[in-house]
XYZ file of C-alpha atoms in Angstrom:
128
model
C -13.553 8.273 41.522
C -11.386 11.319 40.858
C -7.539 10.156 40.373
C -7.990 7.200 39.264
C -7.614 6.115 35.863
C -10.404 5.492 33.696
C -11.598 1.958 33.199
C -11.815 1.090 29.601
C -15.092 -0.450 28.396
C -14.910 -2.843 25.219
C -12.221 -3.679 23.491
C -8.775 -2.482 22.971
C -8.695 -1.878 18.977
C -5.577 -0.301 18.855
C -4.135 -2.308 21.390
C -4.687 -5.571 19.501
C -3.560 -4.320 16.164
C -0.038 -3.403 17.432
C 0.260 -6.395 19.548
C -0.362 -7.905 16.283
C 2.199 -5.955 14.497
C 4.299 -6.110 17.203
C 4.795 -9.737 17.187
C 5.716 -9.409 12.709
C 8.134 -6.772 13.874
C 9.752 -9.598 16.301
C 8.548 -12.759 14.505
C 10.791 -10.997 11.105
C 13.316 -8.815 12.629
C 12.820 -6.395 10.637
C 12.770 -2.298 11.581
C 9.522 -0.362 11.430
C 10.485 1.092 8.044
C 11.102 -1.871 6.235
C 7.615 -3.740 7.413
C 6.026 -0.462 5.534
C 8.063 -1.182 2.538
C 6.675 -4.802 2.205
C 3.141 -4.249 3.631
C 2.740 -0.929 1.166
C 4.045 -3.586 -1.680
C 2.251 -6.552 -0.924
C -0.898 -4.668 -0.324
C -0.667 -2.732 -3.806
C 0.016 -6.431 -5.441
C -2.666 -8.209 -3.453
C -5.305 -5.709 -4.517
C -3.899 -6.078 -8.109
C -4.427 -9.487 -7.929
C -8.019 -9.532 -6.280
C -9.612 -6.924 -8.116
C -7.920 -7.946 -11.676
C -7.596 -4.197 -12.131
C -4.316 -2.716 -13.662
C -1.657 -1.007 -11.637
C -2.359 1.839 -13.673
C -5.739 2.515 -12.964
C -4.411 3.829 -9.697
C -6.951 1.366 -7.707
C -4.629 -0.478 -6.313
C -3.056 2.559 -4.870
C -6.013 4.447 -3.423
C -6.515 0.551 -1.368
C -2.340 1.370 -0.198
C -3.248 4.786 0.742
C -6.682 3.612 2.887
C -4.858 0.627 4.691
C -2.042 3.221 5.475
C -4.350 6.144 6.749
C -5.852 3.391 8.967
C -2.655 2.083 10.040
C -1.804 5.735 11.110
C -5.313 6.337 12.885
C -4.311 3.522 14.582
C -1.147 4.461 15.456
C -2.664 7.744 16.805
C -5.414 5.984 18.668
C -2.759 4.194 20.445
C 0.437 5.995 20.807
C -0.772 9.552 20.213
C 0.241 12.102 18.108
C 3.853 11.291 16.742
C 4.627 13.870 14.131
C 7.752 12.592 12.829
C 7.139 8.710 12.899
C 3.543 9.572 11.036
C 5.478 11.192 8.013
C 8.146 8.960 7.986
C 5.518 6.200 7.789
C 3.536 6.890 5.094
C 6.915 7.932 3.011
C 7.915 4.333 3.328
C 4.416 2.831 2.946
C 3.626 4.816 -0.235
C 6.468 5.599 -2.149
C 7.115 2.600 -4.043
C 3.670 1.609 -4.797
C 3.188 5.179 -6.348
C 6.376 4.588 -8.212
C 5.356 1.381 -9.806
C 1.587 2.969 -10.151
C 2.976 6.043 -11.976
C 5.396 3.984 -13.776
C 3.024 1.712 -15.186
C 0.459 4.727 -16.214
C 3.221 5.949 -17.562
C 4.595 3.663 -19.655
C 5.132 4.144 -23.443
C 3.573 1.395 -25.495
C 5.034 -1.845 -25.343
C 7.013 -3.031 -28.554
C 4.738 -6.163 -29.417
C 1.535 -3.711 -28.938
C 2.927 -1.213 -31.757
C 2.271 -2.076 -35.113
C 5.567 -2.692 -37.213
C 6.552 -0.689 -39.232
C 4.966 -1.514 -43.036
C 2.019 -3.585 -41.432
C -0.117 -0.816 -42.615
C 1.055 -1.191 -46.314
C 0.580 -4.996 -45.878
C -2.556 -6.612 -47.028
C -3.624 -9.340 -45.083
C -2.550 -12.604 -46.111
C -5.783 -15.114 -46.591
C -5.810 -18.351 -45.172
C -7.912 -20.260 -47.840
């Protein structure tokens, strides 16, 4: 059957998953770079959450950076190669969770976790 296209066997992966993302683009309103903004966020806080691991321990981030190299194979899968779009969307996927991540790592000790200053000298008060 030269000419004609070629049947696809199974399902459509790629097709689903932006029909899907298609209809939270329409269903919010919101541009393409914004949804990776909130789904890079909420991602980074719902593996935070579910694991119980800290921000810091860059977990959470590695699970941003897998969902968003999927997201893109998907893309490709679907749309081809897009260059441009690719870069611009894993920019706007990762940047703030690897702010916050780097942040947190970062972090100098908070005040209540440093000991004041004369504790040392202090000997501790009994309660009898």
């Amino acid at each position: 059957m030269p000419g004609r296209a070629r049947q696809k066997r199974g399902m459509d992966i790629p097709g689903i998953y932006h029909s899907w993302i298609d209809w939270i683009g329409d269903g919010t309103g919101l541009p393409d770079a914004i949804l990776h903004i909130h789904a890079g966020l909420a991602i980074l806080l719902a593996v935070r959450l579910v694991s119980r691991r800290s921000l810091g321990s860059f977990i959470p981030f590695a699970v941003v950076v897998l969902a968003e190299l999927g997201n893109e194979w998907l893309d490709y899968l679907h749309y081809g190669l897009r260059v441009e779009d690719t870069l611009s969307d894993i920019g706007n996927t990762l940047f703030w969770p690897l702010v916050i991540s780097m942040g947190v790592r970062l972090r100098p000790m908070a005040h209540r976790d440093r000991p004041e200053r004369g504790d040392a000298e202090k000997p501790p008060t009994s309660s009898a």
